PDB file of C-alpha atoms in Angstrom:
ATOM      1  CA  UNK X   1     -45.758  -3.457 -74.574  1.00 47.00           C
ATOM      2  CA  UNK X   2     -47.833  -2.613 -71.521  1.00 45.00           C
ATOM      3  CA  UNK X   3     -51.428  -3.735 -71.187  1.00 46.00           C
ATOM      4  CA  UNK X   4     -54.029  -1.076 -70.425  1.00 45.00           C
ATOM      5  CA  UNK X   5     -55.503  -1.557 -66.898  1.00 45.00           C
ATOM      6  CA  UNK X   6     -59.048  -1.695 -68.318  1.00 44.00           C
ATOM      7  CA  UNK X   7     -58.009  -4.432 -70.745  1.00 46.00           C
ATOM      8  CA  UNK X   8     -56.366  -6.381 -67.938  1.00 45.00           C
ATOM      9  CA  UNK X   9     -59.518  -6.075 -65.802  1.00 47.00           C
ATOM     10  CA  UNK X  10     -61.779  -7.262 -68.632  1.00 43.00           C
ATOM     11  CA  UNK X  11     -59.494 -10.191 -69.373  1.00 47.00           C
ATOM     12  CA  UNK X  12     -59.341 -11.084 -65.664  1.00 49.00           C
ATOM     13  CA  UNK X  13     -63.133 -11.089 -65.277  1.00 50.00           C
ATOM     14  CA  UNK X  14     -63.636 -13.047 -68.481  1.00 52.00           C
ATOM     15  CA  UNK X  15     -61.042 -15.587 -67.364  1.00 54.00           C
ATOM     16  CA  UNK X  16     -62.831 -16.015 -64.019  1.00 52.00           C
ATOM     17  CA  UNK X  17     -66.174 -16.625 -65.754  1.00 47.00           C
ATOM     18  CA  UNK X  18     -64.587 -19.097 -68.174  1.00 53.00           C
ATOM     19  CA  UNK X  19     -62.805 -20.906 -65.338  1.00 51.00           C
ATOM     20  CA  UNK X  20     -66.059 -21.225 -63.386  1.00 50.00           C
ATOM     21  CA  UNK X  21     -67.952 -22.605 -66.397  1.00 50.00           C
ATOM     22  CA  UNK X  22     -65.088 -24.927 -67.303  1.00 53.00           C
ATOM     23  CA  UNK X  23     -64.927 -26.198 -63.709  1.00 50.00           C
ATOM     24  CA  UNK X  24     -68.615 -27.145 -63.807  1.00 51.00           C
ATOM     25  CA  UNK X  25     -68.267 -28.898 -67.172  1.00 51.00           C
ATOM     26  CA  UNK X  26     -65.098 -30.650 -66.017  1.00 51.00           C
ATOM     27  CA  UNK X  27     -66.739 -31.921 -62.824  1.00 51.00           C
ATOM     28  CA  UNK X  28     -69.655 -33.414 -64.754  1.00 53.00           C
ATOM     29  CA  UNK X  29     -67.270 -34.890 -67.300  1.00 47.00           C
ATOM     30  CA  UNK X  30     -65.085 -36.610 -64.734  1.00 46.00           C
ATOM     31  CA  UNK X  31     -68.067 -37.846 -62.701  1.00 51.00           C
ATOM     32  CA  UNK X  32     -69.315 -39.606 -65.828  1.00 49.00           C
ATOM     33  CA  UNK X  33     -65.825 -40.992 -66.427  1.00 47.00           C
ATOM     34  CA  UNK X  34     -65.606 -42.306 -62.864  1.00 46.00           C
ATOM     35  CA  UNK X  35     -68.941 -44.100 -63.220  1.00 50.00           C
ATOM     36  CA  UNK X  36     -67.658 -45.691 -66.419  1.00 48.00           C
ATOM     37  CA  UNK X  37     -64.342 -46.751 -64.892  1.00 48.00           C
ATOM     38  CA  UNK X  38     -65.958 -48.511 -61.951  1.00 50.00           C
ATOM     39  CA  UNK X  39     -67.523 -50.919 -64.440  1.00 50.00           C
ATOM     40  CA  UNK X  40     -64.287 -51.959 -66.148  1.00 54.00           C
ATOM     41  CA  UNK X  41     -62.952 -55.431 -65.304  1.00 53.00           C
ATOM     42  CA  UNK X  42     -59.440 -55.417 -63.894  1.00 53.00           C
ATOM     43  CA  UNK X  43     -59.454 -51.901 -62.472  1.00 49.00           C
ATOM     44  CA  UNK X  44     -60.550 -53.050 -58.982  1.00 44.00           C
ATOM     45  CA  UNK X  45     -62.815 -50.033 -58.770  1.00 47.00           C
ATOM     46  CA  UNK X  46     -65.851 -51.715 -57.277  1.00 48.00           C
ATOM     47  CA  UNK X  47     -67.317 -52.646 -60.628  1.00 49.00           C
ATOM     48  CA  UNK X  48     -69.810 -55.196 -61.857  1.00 50.00           C
ATOM     49  CA  UNK X  49     -69.325 -58.889 -62.602  1.00 54.00           C
ATOM     50  CA  UNK X  50     -68.059 -59.575 -66.121  1.00 53.00           C
ATOM     51  CA  UNK X  51     -71.444 -60.857 -67.303  1.00 55.00           C
ATOM     52  CA  UNK X  52     -73.077 -57.606 -66.197  1.00 57.00           C
ATOM     53  CA  UNK X  53     -70.263 -55.618 -67.781  1.00 57.00           C
ATOM     54  CA  UNK X  54     -70.881 -57.327 -71.136  1.00 56.00           C
ATOM     55  CA  UNK X  55     -74.589 -56.606 -71.053  1.00 57.00           C
ATOM     56  CA  UNK X  56     -74.834 -53.145 -69.553  1.00 62.00           C
ATOM     57  CA  UNK X  57     -71.506 -51.298 -69.625  1.00 75.00           C
ATOM     58  CA  UNK X  58     -69.445 -52.587 -72.544  1.00 77.00           C
ATOM     59  CA  UNK X  59     -71.252 -50.644 -75.317  1.00 82.00           C
ATOM     60  CA  UNK X  60     -70.807 -47.328 -73.473  1.00 85.00           C
ATOM     61  CA  UNK X  61     -67.205 -48.182 -72.609  1.00 86.00           C
ATOM     62  CA  UNK X  62     -66.426 -49.112 -76.213  1.00 88.00           C
ATOM     63  CA  UNK X  63     -68.073 -45.929 -77.496  1.00 90.00           C
ATOM     64  CA  UNK X  64     -65.885 -43.809 -75.223  1.00 90.00           C
ATOM     65  CA  UNK X  65     -62.772 -45.787 -76.154  1.00 91.00           C
ATOM     66  CA  UNK X  66     -63.368 -45.896 -79.926  1.00 94.00           C
ATOM     67  CA  UNK X  67     -65.736 -43.222 -81.215  1.00 94.00           C
ATOM     68  CA  UNK X  68     -64.751 -40.291 -79.003  1.00 93.00           C
ATOM     69  CA  UNK X  69     -60.989 -40.546 -79.701  1.00 92.00           C
ATOM     70  CA  UNK X  70     -61.740 -40.745 -83.446  1.00 93.00           C
ATOM     71  CA  UNK X  71     -63.959 -37.666 -83.254  1.00 92.00           C
ATOM     72  CA  UNK X  72     -61.226 -35.854 -81.324  1.00 91.00           C
ATOM     73  CA  UNK X  73     -58.506 -36.951 -83.716  1.00 89.00           C
ATOM     74  CA  UNK X  74     -60.503 -35.960 -86.832  1.00 90.00           C
ATOM     75  CA  UNK X  75     -61.963 -32.852 -85.152  1.00 90.00           C
ATOM     76  CA  UNK X  76     -65.559 -33.551 -86.180  1.00 91.00           C
ATOM     77  CA  UNK X  77     -68.945 -34.184 -84.576  1.00 92.00           C
ATOM     78  CA  UNK X  78     -70.668 -37.569 -84.448  1.00 92.00           C
ATOM     79  CA  UNK X  79     -72.746 -36.974 -87.581  1.00 92.00           C
ATOM     80  CA  UNK X  80     -69.731 -36.179 -89.760  1.00 93.00           C
ATOM     81  CA  UNK X  81     -67.880 -39.134 -88.276  1.00 92.00           C
ATOM     82  CA  UNK X  82     -70.745 -41.448 -89.259  1.00 92.00           C
ATOM     83  CA  UNK X  83     -70.505 -40.169 -92.846  1.00 93.00           C
ATOM     84  CA  UNK X  84     -66.753 -40.725 -93.141  1.00 93.00           C
ATOM     85  CA  UNK X  85     -66.104 -44.112 -94.770  1.00 92.00           C
ATOM     86  CA  UNK X  86     -62.448 -44.209 -93.767  1.00 92.00           C
ATOM     87  CA  UNK X  87     -63.355 -43.426 -90.161  1.00 92.00           C
ATOM     88  CA  UNK X  88     -66.024 -46.147 -90.168  1.00 93.00           C
ATOM     89  CA  UNK X  89     -63.527 -48.674 -91.529  1.00 94.00           C
ATOM     90  CA  UNK X  90     -61.043 -47.772 -88.797  1.00 94.00           C
ATOM     91  CA  UNK X  91     -63.849 -47.896 -86.223  1.00 94.00           C
ATOM     92  CA  UNK X  92     -64.643 -51.439 -87.324  1.00 94.00           C
ATOM     93  CA  UNK X  93     -61.031 -52.455 -86.796  1.00 94.00           C
ATOM     94  CA  UNK X  94     -60.954 -50.872 -83.334  1.00 95.00           C
ATOM     95  CA  UNK X  95     -64.155 -52.683 -82.376  1.00 94.00           C
ATOM     96  CA  UNK X  96     -62.457 -55.951 -83.331  1.00 93.00           C
ATOM     97  CA  UNK X  97     -59.444 -55.118 -81.165  1.00 94.00           C
ATOM     98  CA  UNK X  98     -61.615 -54.217 -78.167  1.00 92.00           C
ATOM     99  CA  UNK X  99     -63.599 -57.448 -78.615  1.00 89.00           C
ATOM    100  CA  UNK X 100     -60.374 -59.470 -78.698  1.00 90.00           C
ATOM    101  CA  UNK X 101     -59.171 -57.876 -75.461  1.00 89.00           C
ATOM    102  CA  UNK X 102     -62.499 -58.408 -73.701  1.00 85.00           C
ATOM    103  CA  UNK X 103     -62.702 -62.043 -74.800  1.00 82.00           C
ATOM    104  CA  UNK X 104     -59.255 -62.775 -73.340  1.00 83.00           C
ATOM    105  CA  UNK X 105     -59.631 -61.089 -69.980  1.00 79.00           C
ATOM    106  CA  UNK X 106     -58.564 -63.376 -67.101  1.00 76.00           C
ATOM    107  CA  UNK X 107     -62.124 -63.201 -65.788  1.00 66.00           C
ATOM    108  CA  UNK X 108     -62.947 -65.611 -68.631  1.00 61.00           C
ATOM    109  CA  UNK X 109     -61.238 -68.915 -67.846  1.00 55.00           C
ATOM    110  CA  UNK X 110     -62.423 -71.206 -70.642  1.00 59.00           C
ATOM    111  CA  UNK X 111     -60.053 -70.519 -73.548  1.00 57.00           C
ATOM    112  CA  UNK X 112     -62.215 -72.232 -76.121  1.00 48.00           C
ATOM    113  CA  UNK X 113     -65.218 -70.221 -75.007  1.00 53.00           C
ATOM    114  CA  UNK X 114     -63.104 -67.078 -75.176  1.00 54.00           C
ATOM    115  CA  UNK X 115     -62.135 -67.776 -78.776  1.00 55.00           C
ATOM    116  CA  UNK X 116     -65.764 -68.251 -79.799  1.00 56.00           C
ATOM    117  CA  UNK X 117     -66.764 -65.050 -78.001  1.00 70.00           C
ATOM    118  CA  UNK X 118     -64.579 -62.703 -80.055  1.00 77.00           C
ATOM    119  CA  UNK X 119     -66.828 -62.765 -83.121  1.00 79.00           C
ATOM    120  CA  UNK X 120     -69.987 -62.529 -81.050  1.00 81.00           C
ATOM    121  CA  UNK X 121     -68.670 -59.661 -78.932  1.00 81.00           C
ATOM    122  CA  UNK X 122     -67.471 -57.764 -82.008  1.00 86.00           C
ATOM    123  CA  UNK X 123     -70.798 -58.230 -83.796  1.00 87.00           C
ATOM    124  CA  UNK X 124     -72.783 -57.051 -80.778  1.00 84.00           C
ATOM    125  CA  UNK X 125     -70.470 -54.108 -80.156  1.00 86.00           C
ATOM    126  CA  UNK X 126     -70.622 -53.048 -83.800  1.00 90.00           C
ATOM    127  CA  UNK X 127     -74.427 -52.863 -83.693  1.00 90.00           C
ATOM    128  CA  UNK X 128     -74.523 -51.017 -80.384  1.00 89.00           C
ATOM    129  CA  UNK X 129     -71.786 -48.517 -81.250  1.00 91.00           C
ATOM    130  CA  UNK X 130     -73.186 -47.685 -84.697  1.00 91.00           C
ATOM    131  CA  UNK X 131     -76.696 -47.347 -83.289  1.00 91.00           C
ATOM    132  CA  UNK X 132     -75.524 -44.917 -80.618  1.00 90.00           C
ATOM    133  CA  UNK X 133     -73.490 -43.011 -83.204  1.00 91.00           C
ATOM    134  CA  UNK X 134     -76.576 -42.533 -85.376  1.00 90.00           C
ATOM    135  CA  UNK X 135     -78.708 -41.515 -82.400  1.00 91.00           C
ATOM    136  CA  UNK X 136     -76.180 -38.864 -81.380  1.00 90.00           C
ATOM    137  CA  UNK X 137     -76.695 -37.156 -84.761  1.00 85.00           C
ATOM    138  CA  UNK X 138     -74.974 -33.752 -84.844  1.00 88.00           C
ATOM    139  CA  UNK X 139     -73.987 -33.774 -81.155  1.00 90.00           C
ATOM    140  CA  UNK X 140     -70.393 -32.968 -80.312  1.00 91.00           C
ATOM    141  CA  UNK X 141     -68.071 -35.424 -78.610  1.00 90.00           C
ATOM    142  CA  UNK X 142     -67.152 -34.244 -75.090  1.00 90.00           C
ATOM    143  CA  UNK X 143     -63.614 -35.484 -75.713  1.00 90.00           C
ATOM    144  CA  UNK X 144     -63.328 -33.545 -78.977  1.00 91.00           C
ATOM    145  CA  UNK X 145     -64.696 -30.442 -77.279  1.00 90.00           C
ATOM    146  CA  UNK X 146     -62.181 -30.670 -74.434  1.00 89.00           C
ATOM    147  CA  UNK X 147     -59.262 -31.456 -76.713  1.00 89.00           C
ATOM    148  CA  UNK X 148     -60.069 -28.551 -79.055  1.00 88.00           C
ATOM    149  CA  UNK X 149     -59.768 -26.211 -76.055  1.00 88.00           C
ATOM    150  CA  UNK X 150     -56.512 -27.740 -74.899  1.00 88.00           C
ATOM    151  CA  UNK X 151     -58.025 -29.480 -71.860  1.00 88.00           C
ATOM    152  CA  UNK X 152     -56.905 -32.905 -70.676  1.00 88.00           C
ATOM    153  CA  UNK X 153     -59.136 -35.870 -71.527  1.00 88.00           C
ATOM    154  CA  UNK X 154     -59.707 -39.387 -70.202  1.00 87.00           C
ATOM    155  CA  UNK X 155     -57.830 -41.045 -73.092  1.00 89.00           C
ATOM    156  CA  UNK X 156     -55.525 -42.894 -70.714  1.00 89.00           C
ATOM    157  CA  UNK X 157     -58.470 -44.405 -68.862  1.00 86.00           C
ATOM    158  CA  UNK X 158     -60.746 -45.326 -71.767  1.00 88.00           C
ATOM    159  CA  UNK X 159     -58.794 -46.334 -74.856  1.00 92.00           C
ATOM    160  CA  UNK X 160     -55.676 -46.548 -72.686  1.00 91.00           C
ATOM    161  CA  UNK X 161     -57.289 -49.283 -70.605  1.00 89.00           C
ATOM    162  CA  UNK X 162     -57.767 -51.539 -73.640  1.00 92.00           C
ATOM    163  CA  UNK X 163     -54.264 -50.759 -74.906  1.00 94.00           C
ATOM    164  CA  UNK X 164     -52.699 -51.751 -71.575  1.00 92.00           C
ATOM    165  CA  UNK X 165     -54.777 -54.905 -71.216  1.00 91.00           C
ATOM    166  CA  UNK X 166     -54.110 -55.815 -74.836  1.00 93.00           C
ATOM    167  CA  UNK X 167     -50.368 -55.573 -74.310  1.00 94.00           C
ATOM    168  CA  UNK X 168     -50.600 -57.665 -71.149  1.00 92.00           C
ATOM    169  CA  UNK X 169     -52.630 -60.329 -72.952  1.00 91.00           C
ATOM    170  CA  UNK X 170     -50.531 -60.132 -76.144  1.00 93.00           C
ATOM    171  CA  UNK X 171     -53.482 -59.035 -78.246  1.00 94.00           C
ATOM    172  CA  UNK X 172     -52.934 -56.847 -81.308  1.00 95.00           C
ATOM    173  CA  UNK X 173     -54.106 -53.375 -80.302  1.00 95.00           C
ATOM    174  CA  UNK X 174     -52.007 -51.415 -82.809  1.00 95.00           C
ATOM    175  CA  UNK X 175     -55.066 -49.581 -84.137  1.00 95.00           C
ATOM    176  CA  UNK X 176     -56.117 -48.451 -80.666  1.00 95.00           C
ATOM    177  CA  UNK X 177     -52.547 -47.395 -79.913  1.00 94.00           C
ATOM    178  CA  UNK X 178     -52.324 -45.340 -83.111  1.00 93.00           C
ATOM    179  CA  UNK X 179     -55.580 -43.511 -82.428  1.00 93.00           C
ATOM    180  CA  UNK X 180     -54.641 -42.835 -78.800  1.00 92.00           C
ATOM    181  CA  UNK X 181     -51.222 -41.435 -79.685  1.00 92.00           C
ATOM    182  CA  UNK X 182     -52.658 -39.350 -82.551  1.00 92.00           C
ATOM    183  CA  UNK X 183     -55.253 -37.802 -80.229  1.00 90.00           C
ATOM    184  CA  UNK X 184     -52.577 -37.131 -77.604  1.00 90.00           C
ATOM    185  CA  UNK X 185     -50.335 -35.505 -80.205  1.00 91.00           C
ATOM    186  CA  UNK X 186     -53.246 -33.298 -81.279  1.00 90.00           C
ATOM    187  CA  UNK X 187     -53.786 -32.266 -77.664  1.00 89.00           C
ATOM    188  CA  UNK X 188     -50.123 -31.298 -77.275  1.00 90.00           C
ATOM    189  CA  UNK X 189     -50.309 -29.281 -80.500  1.00 90.00           C
ATOM    190  CA  UNK X 190     -53.519 -27.539 -79.384  1.00 88.00           C
ATOM    191  CA  UNK X 191     -52.021 -26.621 -76.004  1.00 88.00           C
ATOM    192  CA  UNK X 192     -48.968 -25.151 -77.727  1.00 87.00           C
ATOM    193  CA  UNK X 193     -51.115 -23.123 -80.122  1.00 85.00           C
ATOM    194  CA  UNK X 194     -53.116 -21.695 -77.232  1.00 81.00           C
ATOM    195  CA  UNK X 195     -49.951 -20.827 -75.321  1.00 79.00           C
ATOM    196  CA  UNK X 196     -48.613 -19.029 -78.399  1.00 73.00           C
ATOM    197  CA  UNK X 197     -51.742 -16.890 -78.802  1.00 67.00           C
ATOM    198  CA  UNK X 198     -50.934 -13.199 -78.489  1.00 56.00           C
ATOM    199  CA  UNK X 199     -53.273 -11.404 -76.045  1.00 59.00           C
ATOM    200  CA  UNK X 200     -55.092  -8.285 -77.191  1.00 55.00           C
ATOM    201  CA  UNK X 201     -53.121  -5.234 -76.088  1.00 56.00           C
ATOM    202  CA  UNK X 202     -54.658  -1.757 -76.223  1.00 56.00           C
ATOM    203  CA  UNK X 203     -52.381   1.288 -76.474  1.00 59.00           C
ATOM    204  CA  UNK X 204     -51.968   3.305 -73.299  1.00 60.00           C
ATOM    205  CA  UNK X 205     -53.672   6.715 -73.329  1.00 61.00           C
ATOM    206  CA  UNK X 206     -51.326   9.624 -73.827  1.00 61.00           C
TER     207      UNK X 206
END
């Protein structure tokens, strides 16, 4: 059927407003992502030394690579995620995988020291990630918010980074892979649902 001109005009104006707001949110989102990426070892993005990365950037990086994809995959806010025992158990496994990748990065050359670091890194990460999760309370994950609207996320650059490095270093990152692919599948499904939405059509005046 034909769309009434008034309906088309309203939809056009609303779309322009939404696009403007989304552009602002997207710019802020990707600026934050860029700042995070410059800290990651191995990306050659002008980041910090590994020691500084451990101390200052790793907790935030791990949070974005572990907690946000879980929130997106389960479609819940941080508070509900913190109350989900199954999600917390999976989170613990993912923290272990991230710690194993970090401990085996080429920037660490002493293999014995690397092996001893895994437990320490995992323990420290667990405390930092859970603390931040509790402090976020009922806040929504930016990744979950974007995914629920069918917008692209930084999955490939956050959790994807640890998956790629894990494969290179022959570290088991099967949990991280599963979460990343599940979140990506959810994004594809959401985009399809939005494309299939039928626009409101008003009858033409006689």
